[in-house]
Each structure stands twice: as C-alpha cells, then as structure tokens.
Amino acid sequence: MLHFSRDFDFENTPAHQNMMDEAFANISDEYKSGRVGYYNLPHDSHALVDEVKALVKSNTLLSSEEITDIAVVGIGGSSLGIKAVHSLMSSKDMKTRSLHFFENSDPIDISRTMAKLKRENTIFIIISKSGSTIETTSIFKTIISHFELALESVDRERVLVITDKGSSLSLFAEHYGVKQFNISDNVGGRFSVLSAVGIVPLSLAGYDTKRLLDSAEDFLTRFFEHEEDHLLEKACYFYEHSPQQSINVLFSYANDLENLCKWYVQLWGESLGKINTQEKNVGLTPIGLIGSIDQHSFLQLLIEGPRDKTVTFVSIKDFENDLSIPDVSLKHIEKTDFINSNSFNTLINAQCDATRESLIQSGVAVDSIEFERICEGNIGTIIIYYELLTSLVGAMLRVNTYDQPGVELGKDILYKKFGKQTN
C-alpha cells in the first residue's frame, strides 16, 4: 500500500470546489471520450502481458536460458519509466534478466554499455514512438554494426521494436520481419510506461507486470469514484499557489527511488511548462532529490531560501533489509554512539521525519507519500497517481498537457544544423 498525507492548509471553499469539479470533469471527458489513452492502459495492457507470454513460448530465442540481458534503446518517455520500475525492483531477490539502457548520445556511455553485452546473450528492444528519434536510431545503427547483427536472417528474432503503427521504425520492422509492438496514437511518450513501452521489456525481464497493471487500475477506479479526492485537493493547492510556489521538490528517501524522480521530472516538466489558452507562460518546475544525501546540499536552500517551493517526501516504511549499525564506539566520535544497534531502515526514516518536521516548522508546504514496502503493486499505484495529478494540474493551468512544442523546436534546430528538414 501507499499512504498519503499532507502538512499544508487547504480550505475547501466553494471556489476551490468549483475548480476541482471542473478539472475532474475535464479529465473524465478525456478518459470517457478516448481522446487521451493512458487512462485505459491499466486495463488494456493485460492483453499485452498475454501477448508477450505467447511470444516467448513461440520464440525459441526469447525462451532460451542463454538470453540473460535485455538492451533497451530509447530516450525520455521511452526509457525513464522502465528504469524507474527496474531500479526499484532490482534489490529484490528475483530471477530476472538484466536490463541495460542506451539513452544518450554520449559516446563513452554507449561504448561502456556495449562492452557489458554479448550478442548471443542479448535481446535488443528499440523504442521510439515517432520512429525517428535521432538518439535512438543513431544508437541502433551503432549496435547493428558493433554486434554484426544480420537482420535479414537469424538476428531478426534478436530485435524487437516498439513504436507507432506506420512510423518509419514500424516500416523498418515490416521490411525485415522484426516483431513489433505498437503504441496507441492517443498515448504520449511520457505517459506510456504502462503501454508496450514498459510492459514488454519489464515482462521479458521477469517482473510481475500484471500486478503492476492491477494496482494502477484499482487506484484509477477509486479516483474516478471519488475515493481518492486528496489528489484533487493537492492539484488545487499546487495550481492556486503556482504563481508564488512554482517549484515542486520530490524528496525521495532511498537511492533506488532516483529513477522515479527522473521519470517524474520529465512527466511534470514537459506536461505543464506551456503557453496556456490565455497566452500566459505557466508551469511548475520539478526537482528530484535523494535523501539523506541531499540534506547536505539542498536543505539549507529549502529552509532559508525563497519561499517558492513545495516539497513532497517519498519514503519506504519497510526496506526488507535488516542491516544495522554495529555497537562500536570510536575514540573522539563517541557522540554518534546513540545510534548504535539501530537499523539503517530506522535511521533513514528518522532522517526523513526530521527533515520534514524542519520544513514544516520553517513554513514550507509539505506532503508525504509512504511505500509500505517496494513491490510491483505499489509502483503501479505511484505511476498512475502522478499521471493523474499531472493531468489535473494541467487542466487547471489550462494547457495542453499532452503536447511538447518546445521540444519539437529543438528538434527542428538540430535537423537544420545537419542540413536536413524534419518532414
């Protein structure tokens, strides 16, 4: 389970209720009309889980124990959600295949990641919604050359493609007989983790994607039945205070939450930073921090810096790891002996509580999300939670939550630098 709480004042006035009712009606229409497809993924992607299982049975390579590694080639929405789930689950004692990510155009990272892989042990999954993402296609060409993949014959089963139907990457897959999974036109990349983008690689890696989807669907149903109205109130608070508190900090107390922070940063920033229908530049700036590390770098700014931030704490109640601080006393640093014999689980959560209380006492708006423990179910819940919250705030800001014209401008400039047109 996830536990939600807040430590900021919210008075549900008639004006606030009207705002929440309008935003709720807006995204309900997105859902029911089918204009925005991510709402349907927790239900519809169950068929995808079955399709992956059938593919593994029919494909001797995919079912082989020789396949120990899965290389995911994609960037942004085509990788961040997968990484968030994988990094959270990687500490579990599970029999899974290793996931490797090719994202950036960084030549050192590309070379380093390729060096970890052997052709005979690897499945390559190429993910690009548009089919022409320059980083993805460039890295894919490099992989083909480096591993000498014979796509015309035996290696076509070693490659899977996830893209829009009819895209250039889709046409490539048809030409070479490569298996492809398609993303619905009404599902944007940053909202696609519960589509084929996430479900295919995570299923092949060995994670319980059905449970991931079930928990997301349960929360989605409760939300639209008004059983999770705290989400509406949080969205309303963020919107109302956005002119003064334009920065939201996700302060996550576990290293394995870092990729969840990165996924949130893309989702929040790319969805809400827009010119709205009233021709105003609006948005909320996302920042992802990791506790207790960033207590030693960013906390001073939060407490005594400008009052332009809200902070959301994410913690894990039970790390399911009993590592404790030994009962050792060291000369001249005896003042830290009070923590001896306590578990690190207890220590990190005490640090989280102390930081939260210090911010509350300093007048910073704070809310909290606590994982009971890490599992696919809880991860599915937080994914749909943040997707819904993003849609609600976007509706209140009166922006198109699902486009990214600013990103497209950068792509146009890049293509022109190489003397090419994007169309």
C-alpha positions as a Python dict, from the first residue, in 0.01 Angstrom:
ca = {
    (1, 'M'): (0, 0, 0),
    (2, 'L'): (86, 367, -34),
    (3, 'H'): (-2, 613, 241),
    (4, 'F'): (-70, 977, 152),
    (5, 'S'): (-65, 1267, 396),
    (6, 'R'): (-19, 1645, 383),
    (7, 'D'): (102, 1915, 615),
    (8, 'F'): (-24, 2222, 428),
    (9, 'D'): (-351, 2403, 493),
    (10, 'F'): (-624, 2353, 237),
    (11, 'E'): (-967, 2504, 292),
    (12, 'N'): (-1225, 2357, 57),
    (13, 'T'): (-1405, 2678, -31),
    (14, 'P'): (-1683, 2697, -295),
    (15, 'A'): (-1427, 2846, -537),
    (16, 'H'): (-1189, 2557, -473),
    (17, 'Q'): (-1469, 2304, -517),
    (18, 'N'): (-1568, 2458, -850),
    (19, 'M'): (-1206, 2442, -965),
    (20, 'M'): (-1175, 2077, -864),
    (21, 'D'): (-1512, 1986, -1019),
    (22, 'E'): (-1411, 2147, -1349),
    (23, 'A'): (-1073, 1971, -1358),
    (24, 'F'): (-1232, 1638, -1266),
    (25, 'A'): (-1493, 1681, -1541),
    (26, 'N'): (-1218, 1770, -1787),
    (27, 'I'): (-1010, 1460, -1734),
    (28, 'S'): (-1322, 1242, -1703),
    (29, 'D'): (-1406, 1358, -2055),
    (30, 'E'): (-1053, 1279, -2170),
    (31, 'Y'): (-1099, 930, -2028),
    (32, 'K'): (-1452, 853, -2150),
    (33, 'S'): (-1409, 1006, -2494),
    (34, 'G'): (-1090, 812, -2561),
    (35, 'R'): (-905, 1131, -2660),
    (36, 'V'): (-627, 1053, -2409),
    (37, 'G'): (-530, 689, -2398),
    (38, 'Y'): (-316, 645, -2088),
    (39, 'Y'): (-625, 608, -1869),
    (40, 'N'): (-709, 282, -2048),
    (41, 'L'): (-363, 126, -2025),
    (42, 'P'): (-401, -38, -1680),
    (43, 'H'): (-692, -239, -1821),
    (44, 'D'): (-600, -281, -2187),
    (45, 'S'): (-235, -377, -2134),
    (46, 'H'): (-333, -706, -1968),
    (47, 'A'): (-378, -837, -2324),
    (48, 'L'): (-22, -723, -2392),
    (49, 'V'): (110, -929, -2099),
    (50, 'D'): (-58, -1235, -2252),
    (51, 'E'): (85, -1149, -2595),
    (52, 'V'): (438, -1134, -2454),
    (53, 'K'): (389, -1472, -2283),
    (54, 'A'): (270, -1623, -2612),
    (55, 'L'): (564, -1472, -2798),
    (56, 'V'): (812, -1623, -2551),
    (57, 'K'): (654, -1968, -2600),
    (58, 'S'): (673, -1942, -2979),
    (59, 'N'): (1019, -1785, -2998),
    (60, 'T'): (1293, -2029, -2900),
    (61, 'L'): (1543, -1747, -2860),
    (62, 'L'): (1326, -1548, -2617),
    (63, 'S'): (1255, -1859, -2410),
    (64, 'S'): (1618, -1966, -2401),
    (65, 'E'): (1815, -1951, -2078),
    (66, 'E'): (2103, -1820, -2286),
    (67, 'I'): (1927, -1483, -2301),
    (68, 'T'): (2044, -1314, -1983),
    (69, 'D'): (2040, -949, -2094),
    (70, 'I'): (1788, -709, -2243),
    (71, 'A'): (1918, -392, -2404),
    (72, 'V'): (1662, -111, -2420),
    (73, 'V'): (1736, 158, -2678),
    (74, 'G'): (1521, 465, -2616),
    (75, 'I'): (1523, 807, -2456),
    (76, 'G'): (1290, 1014, -2236),
    (77, 'G'): (945, 856, -2217),
    (78, 'S'): (1082, 551, -2397),
    (79, 'S'): (1316, 464, -2110),
    (80, 'L'): (1261, 663, -1789),
    (81, 'G'): (953, 473, -1671),
    (82, 'I'): (1114, 135, -1738),
    (83, 'K'): (1423, 242, -1544),
    (84, 'A'): (1208, 363, -1253),
    (85, 'V'): (1036, 26, -1216),
    (86, 'H'): (1352, -176, -1277),
    (87, 'S'): (1570, 14, -1031),
    (88, 'L'): (1309, -12, -757),
    (89, 'M'): (1266, -386, -809),
    (90, 'S'): (1632, -471, -871),
    (91, 'S'): (1708, -508, -500),
    (92, 'K'): (1458, -793, -471),
    (93, 'D'): (1585, -1148, -472),
    (94, 'M'): (1422, -1236, -803),
    (95, 'K'): (1522, -1442, -1103),
    (96, 'T'): (1525, -1173, -1369),
    (97, 'R'): (1718, -1084, -1680),
    (98, 'S'): (1944, -782, -1659),
    (99, 'L'): (1819, -462, -1821),
    (100, 'H'): (2067, -227, -1987),
    (101, 'F'): (1977, 118, -2120),
    (102, 'F'): (2108, 304, -2422),
    (103, 'E'): (1969, 657, -2396),
    (104, 'N'): (2214, 938, -2451),
    (105, 'S'): (2436, 1030, -2745),
    (106, 'D'): (2732, 1011, -2504),
    (107, 'P'): (2996, 800, -2689),
    (108, 'I'): (3165, 687, -2368),
    (109, 'D'): (2840, 558, -2220),
    (110, 'I'): (2741, 385, -2544),
    (111, 'S'): (3080, 211, -2568),
    (112, 'R'): (3076, 118, -2198),
    (113, 'T'): (2727, -34, -2219),
    (114, 'M'): (2803, -229, -2535),
    (115, 'A'): (3113, -372, -2367),
    (116, 'K'): (2890, -528, -2099),
    (117, 'L'): (2691, -727, -2354),
    (118, 'K'): (2747, -1036, -2563),
    (119, 'R'): (2547, -1076, -2882),
    (120, 'E'): (2446, -1437, -2811),
    (121, 'N'): (2307, -1348, -2467),
    (122, 'T'): (2115, -1031, -2556),
    (123, 'I'): (1775, -922, -2685),
    (124, 'F'): (1763, -567, -2825),
    (125, 'I'): (1443, -363, -2782),
    (126, 'I'): (1424, -44, -2990),
    (127, 'I'): (1169, 208, -2863),
    (128, 'S'): (1067, 528, -3039),
    (129, 'K'): (708, 648, -3061),
    (130, 'S'): (778, 867, -3363),
    (131, 'G'): (1015, 611, -3510),
    (132, 'S'): (1274, 872, -3597),
    (133, 'T'): (1423, 981, -3263),
    (134, 'I'): (1777, 1080, -3360),
    (135, 'E'): (1947, 942, -3047),
    (136, 'T'): (1762, 610, -3072),
    (137, 'T'): (1818, 548, -3443),
    (138, 'S'): (2183, 651, -3422),
    (139, 'I'): (2250, 413, -3131),
    (140, 'F'): (2058, 133, -3306),
    (141, 'K'): (2278, 168, -3614),
    (142, 'T'): (2583, 152, -3387),
    (143, 'I'): (2455, -166, -3220),
    (144, 'I'): (2387, -330, -3556),
    (145, 'S'): (2742, -255, -3665),
    (146, 'H'): (2912, -341, -3335),
    (147, 'F'): (2736, -675, -3283),
    (148, 'E'): (2723, -755, -3657),
    (149, 'L'): (2351, -823, -3642),
    (150, 'A'): (2217, -999, -3951),
    (151, 'L'): (1863, -862, -3957),
    (152, 'E'): (1784, -1026, -4290),
    (153, 'S'): (1814, -1369, -4129),
    (154, 'V'): (1888, -1517, -3789),
    (155, 'D'): (1911, -1197, -3585),
    (156, 'R'): (1565, -1066, -3670),
    (157, 'E'): (1440, -1262, -3365),
    (158, 'R'): (1701, -1090, -3150),
    (159, 'V'): (1541, -748, -3212),
    (160, 'L'): (1201, -616, -3101),
    (161, 'V'): (1054, -280, -3200),
    (162, 'I'): (806, -65, -3005),
    (163, 'T'): (669, 231, -3200),
    (164, 'D'): (363, 394, -3352),
    (165, 'K'): (193, 192, -3625),
    (166, 'G'): (306, 321, -3962),
    (167, 'S'): (609, 509, -3832),
    (168, 'S'): (943, 481, -4008),
    (169, 'L'): (1058, 233, -3742),
    (170, 'S'): (737, 36, -3793),
    (171, 'L'): (804, 20, -4167),
    (172, 'F'): (1160, -93, -4092),
    (173, 'A'): (1024, -378, -3877),
    (174, 'E'): (782, -485, -4151),
    (175, 'H'): (1058, -482, -4409),
    (176, 'Y'): (1292, -704, -4205),
    (177, 'G'): (1026, -925, -4046),
    (178, 'V'): (1112, -794, -3698),
    (179, 'K'): (844, -836, -3431),
    (180, 'Q'): (686, -503, -3342),
    (181, 'F'): (454, -379, -3069),
    (182, 'N'): (260, -62, -3133),
    (183, 'I'): (175, 235, -2913),
    (184, 'S'): (-172, 387, -2947),
    (185, 'D'): (-180, 726, -3118),
    (186, 'N'): (-355, 877, -2815),
    (187, 'V'): (-82, 774, -2568),
    (188, 'G'): (202, 1023, -2532),
    (189, 'G'): (555, 903, -2472),
    (190, 'R'): (589, 1030, -2115),
    (191, 'F'): (254, 867, -2025),
    (192, 'S'): (344, 537, -2192),
    (193, 'V'): (515, 333, -1920),
    (194, 'L'): (207, 108, -1879),
    (195, 'S'): (187, 53, -2256),
    (196, 'A'): (408, -176, -2464),
    (197, 'V'): (692, 69, -2390),
    (198, 'G'): (717, -57, -2032),
    (199, 'I'): (520, -380, -2027),
    (200, 'V'): (719, -562, -2298),
    (201, 'P'): (1073, -515, -2159),
    (202, 'L'): (961, -550, -1796),
    (203, 'S'): (768, -870, -1874),
    (204, 'L'): (1061, -1016, -2064),
    (205, 'A'): (1291, -925, -1776),
    (206, 'G'): (1073, -1130, -1541),
    (207, 'Y'): (873, -873, -1343),
    (208, 'D'): (508, -921, -1245),
    (209, 'T'): (360, -668, -1487),
    (210, 'K'): (8, -798, -1428),
    (211, 'R'): (32, -687, -1067),
    (212, 'L'): (174, -353, -1180),
    (213, 'L'): (-132, -300, -1401),
    (214, 'D'): (-385, -432, -1146),
    (215, 'S'): (-277, -183, -880),
    (216, 'A'): (-279, 107, -1126),
    (217, 'E'): (-628, 10, -1239),
    (218, 'D'): (-752, -16, -879),
    (219, 'F'): (-629, 335, -795),
    (220, 'L'): (-768, 476, -1121),
    (221, 'T'): (-1110, 326, -1044),
    (222, 'R'): (-1109, 461, -689),
    (223, 'F'): (-1013, 806, -817),
    (224, 'F'): (-1299, 826, -1068),
    (225, 'E'): (-1536, 701, -796),
    (226, 'H'): (-1422, 995, -576),
    (227, 'E'): (-1247, 771, -325),
    (228, 'E'): (-909, 945, -373),
    (229, 'D'): (-1015, 1309, -360),
    (230, 'H'): (-695, 1404, -175),
    (231, 'L'): (-545, 1405, -526),
    (232, 'L'): (-788, 1676, -636),
    (233, 'E'): (-709, 1884, -329),
    (234, 'K'): (-334, 1853, -387),
    (235, 'A'): (-373, 1956, -751),
    (236, 'C'): (-586, 2253, -647),
    (237, 'Y'): (-327, 2364, -391),
    (238, 'F'): (-45, 2337, -647),
    (239, 'Y'): (-242, 2535, -904),
    (240, 'E'): (-358, 2808, -668),
    (241, 'H'): (-9, 2864, -528),
    (242, 'S'): (182, 2817, -855),
    (243, 'P'): (247, 3192, -906),
    (244, 'Q'): (431, 3206, -571),
    (245, 'Q'): (538, 2842, -522),
    (246, 'S'): (635, 2747, -875),
    (247, 'I'): (881, 2471, -779),
    (248, 'N'): (788, 2124, -656),
    (249, 'V'): (1064, 1917, -497),
    (250, 'L'): (1028, 1540, -484),
    (251, 'F'): (1249, 1443, -186),
    (252, 'S'): (1284, 1063, -207),
    (253, 'Y'): (1446, 870, 77),
    (254, 'A'): (1612, 575, -99),
    (255, 'N'): (1876, 556, -372),
    (256, 'D'): (1654, 320, -572),
    (257, 'L'): (1394, 599, -600),
    (258, 'E'): (1630, 815, -809),
    (259, 'N'): (1493, 697, -1143),
    (260, 'L'): (1138, 752, -1022),
    (261, 'C'): (1242, 1113, -957),
    (262, 'K'): (1379, 1140, -1310),
    (263, 'W'): (1058, 997, -1458),
    (264, 'Y'): (857, 1247, -1252),
    (265, 'V'): (1077, 1537, -1367),
    (266, 'Q'): (1002, 1463, -1734),
    (267, 'L'): (633, 1397, -1676),
    (268, 'W'): (580, 1713, -1469),
    (269, 'G'): (806, 1950, -1660),
    (270, 'E'): (721, 1854, -2017),
    (271, 'S'): (347, 1835, -1947),
    (272, 'L'): (295, 2157, -1751),
    (273, 'G'): (552, 2405, -1881),
    (274, 'K'): (344, 2560, -2159),
    (275, 'I'): (181, 2871, -2301),
    (276, 'N'): (-179, 2833, -2187),
    (277, 'T'): (-506, 2924, -2359),
    (278, 'Q'): (-478, 3276, -2215),
    (279, 'E'): (-136, 3322, -2383),
    (280, 'K'): (49, 3309, -2049),
    (281, 'N'): (370, 3118, -1977),
    (282, 'V'): (278, 2878, -1697),
    (283, 'G'): (409, 2566, -1530),
    (284, 'L'): (567, 2419, -1220),
    (285, 'T'): (936, 2336, -1211),
    (286, 'P'): (1015, 1980, -1090),
    (287, 'I'): (1324, 1893, -887),
    (288, 'G'): (1417, 1541, -776),
    (289, 'L'): (1627, 1496, -462),
    (290, 'I'): (1753, 1187, -279),
    (291, 'G'): (1760, 1173, 100),
    (292, 'S'): (1951, 1167, 311),
    (293, 'I'): (2223, 1268, 62),
    (294, 'D'): (2067, 1597, -42),
    (295, 'Q'): (2004, 1705, 315),
    (296, 'H'): (2373, 1800, 297),
    (297, 'S'): (2336, 2007, -21),
    (298, 'F'): (1984, 2140, -79),
    (299, 'L'): (1814, 2154, 261),
    (300, 'Q'): (1965, 2489, 356),
    (301, 'L'): (1807, 2646, 48),
    (302, 'L'): (1471, 2487, 125),
    (303, 'I'): (1463, 2617, 482),
    (304, 'E'): (1608, 2966, 446),
    (305, 'G'): (1589, 3034, 74),
    (306, 'P'): (1300, 3186, -125),
    (307, 'R'): (953, 3058, -35),
    (308, 'D'): (889, 2943, -391),
    (309, 'K'): (889, 2567, -330),
    (310, 'T'): (660, 2289, -215),
    (311, 'V'): (816, 1959, -105),
    (312, 'T'): (679, 1608, -145),
    (313, 'F'): (853, 1343, 65),
    (314, 'V'): (863, 984, -63),
    (315, 'S'): (977, 718, 183),
    (316, 'I'): (977, 341, 229),
    (317, 'K'): (845, 210, 560),
    (318, 'D'): (1000, -136, 531),
    (319, 'F'): (1317, -177, 322),
    (320, 'E'): (1308, -552, 395),
    (321, 'N'): (1676, -533, 485),
    (322, 'D'): (1792, -579, 844),
    (323, 'L'): (2136, -417, 812),
    (324, 'S'): (2212, -245, 1145),
    (325, 'I'): (2474, -7, 1280),
    (326, 'P'): (2723, -211, 1488),
    (327, 'D'): (2759, -140, 1859),
    (328, 'V'): (3106, 6, 1811),
    (329, 'S'): (3245, 305, 1999),
    (330, 'L'): (3529, 503, 1841),
    (331, 'K'): (3755, 744, 2028),
    (332, 'H'): (3671, 1112, 1973),
    (333, 'I'): (3347, 1040, 1783),
    (334, 'E'): (3156, 885, 2072),
    (335, 'K'): (2881, 1143, 2031),
    (336, 'T'): (2735, 933, 1747),
    (337, 'D'): (2707, 621, 1965),
    (338, 'F'): (2340, 697, 2038),
    (339, 'I'): (2251, 543, 1702),
    (340, 'N'): (2437, 214, 1763),
    (341, 'S'): (2236, -109, 1724),
    (342, 'N'): (1960, 67, 1530),
    (343, 'S'): (1886, -47, 1176),
    (344, 'F'): (1967, 169, 876),
    (345, 'N'): (1597, 135, 790),
    (346, 'T'): (1517, 315, 1117),
    (347, 'L'): (1790, 573, 1062),
    (348, 'I'): (1694, 683, 710),
    (349, 'N'): (1326, 713, 801),
    (350, 'A'): (1414, 912, 1113),
    (351, 'Q'): (1618, 1143, 892),
    (352, 'C'): (1321, 1179, 659),
    (353, 'D'): (1088, 1260, 951),
    (354, 'A'): (1332, 1513, 1097),
    (355, 'T'): (1379, 1689, 762),
    (356, 'R'): (1004, 1701, 703),
    (357, 'E'): (943, 1846, 1051),
    (358, 'S'): (1216, 2107, 1000),
    (359, 'L'): (1048, 2224, 680),
    (360, 'I'): (704, 2235, 839),
    (361, 'Q'): (841, 2445, 1126),
    (362, 'S'): (1000, 2675, 867),
    (363, 'G'): (665, 2731, 694),
    (364, 'V'): (729, 2523, 381),
    (365, 'A'): (429, 2343, 228),
    (366, 'V'): (489, 1970, 264),
    (367, 'D'): (308, 1648, 175),
    (368, 'S'): (417, 1283, 201),
    (369, 'I'): (389, 952, 18),
    (370, 'E'): (498, 638, 205),
    (371, 'F'): (552, 298, 46),
    (372, 'E'): (460, 20, 288),
    (373, 'R'): (731, -171, 101),
    (374, 'I'): (857, -194, -255),
    (375, 'C'): (664, -423, -489),
    (376, 'E'): (516, -407, -839),
    (377, 'G'): (176, -322, -697),
    (378, 'N'): (292, -14, -509),
    (379, 'I'): (496, 102, -808),
    (380, 'G'): (191, 74, -1033),
    (381, 'T'): (-3, 289, -788),
    (382, 'I'): (251, 571, -778),
    (383, 'I'): (279, 573, -1159),
    (384, 'I'): (-94, 629, -1212),
    (385, 'Y'): (-105, 867, -912),
    (386, 'Y'): (146, 1104, -1073),
    (387, 'E'): (-6, 1072, -1419),
    (388, 'L'): (-349, 1169, -1281),
    (389, 'L'): (-202, 1453, -1074),
    (390, 'T'): (-26, 1588, -1383),
    (391, 'S'): (-348, 1579, -1586),
    (392, 'L'): (-542, 1755, -1310),
    (393, 'V'): (-289, 2038, -1270),
    (394, 'G'): (-268, 2070, -1649),
    (395, 'A'): (-645, 2110, -1669),
    (396, 'M'): (-635, 2380, -1400),
    (397, 'L'): (-350, 2562, -1573),
    (398, 'R'): (-549, 2542, -1900),
    (399, 'V'): (-267, 2393, -2104),
    (400, 'N'): (-248, 2104, -2348),
    (401, 'T'): (-91, 1856, -2106),
    (402, 'Y'): (-1, 1611, -2381),
    (403, 'D'): (197, 1806, -2641),
    (404, 'Q'): (556, 1937, -2632),
    (405, 'P'): (604, 2218, -2888),
    (406, 'G'): (915, 2343, -2710),
    (407, 'V'): (1085, 2008, -2759),
    (408, 'E'): (986, 1999, -3126),
    (409, 'L'): (1153, 2338, -3177),
    (410, 'G'): (1483, 2195, -3053),
    (411, 'K'): (1449, 1900, -3291),
    (412, 'D'): (1392, 2135, -3585),
    (413, 'I'): (1707, 2329, -3500),
    (414, 'L'): (1912, 2007, -3468),
    (415, 'Y'): (1797, 1881, -3808),
    (416, 'K'): (1878, 2216, -3970),
    (417, 'K'): (2229, 2202, -3821),
    (418, 'F'): (2280, 1885, -4026),
    (419, 'G'): (2117, 2039, -4331),
    (420, 'K'): (1801, 1829, -4313),
    (421, 'Q'): (1431, 1902, -4273),
    (422, 'T'): (1218, 1723, -4013),
    (423, 'N'): (934, 1646, -4256),
}
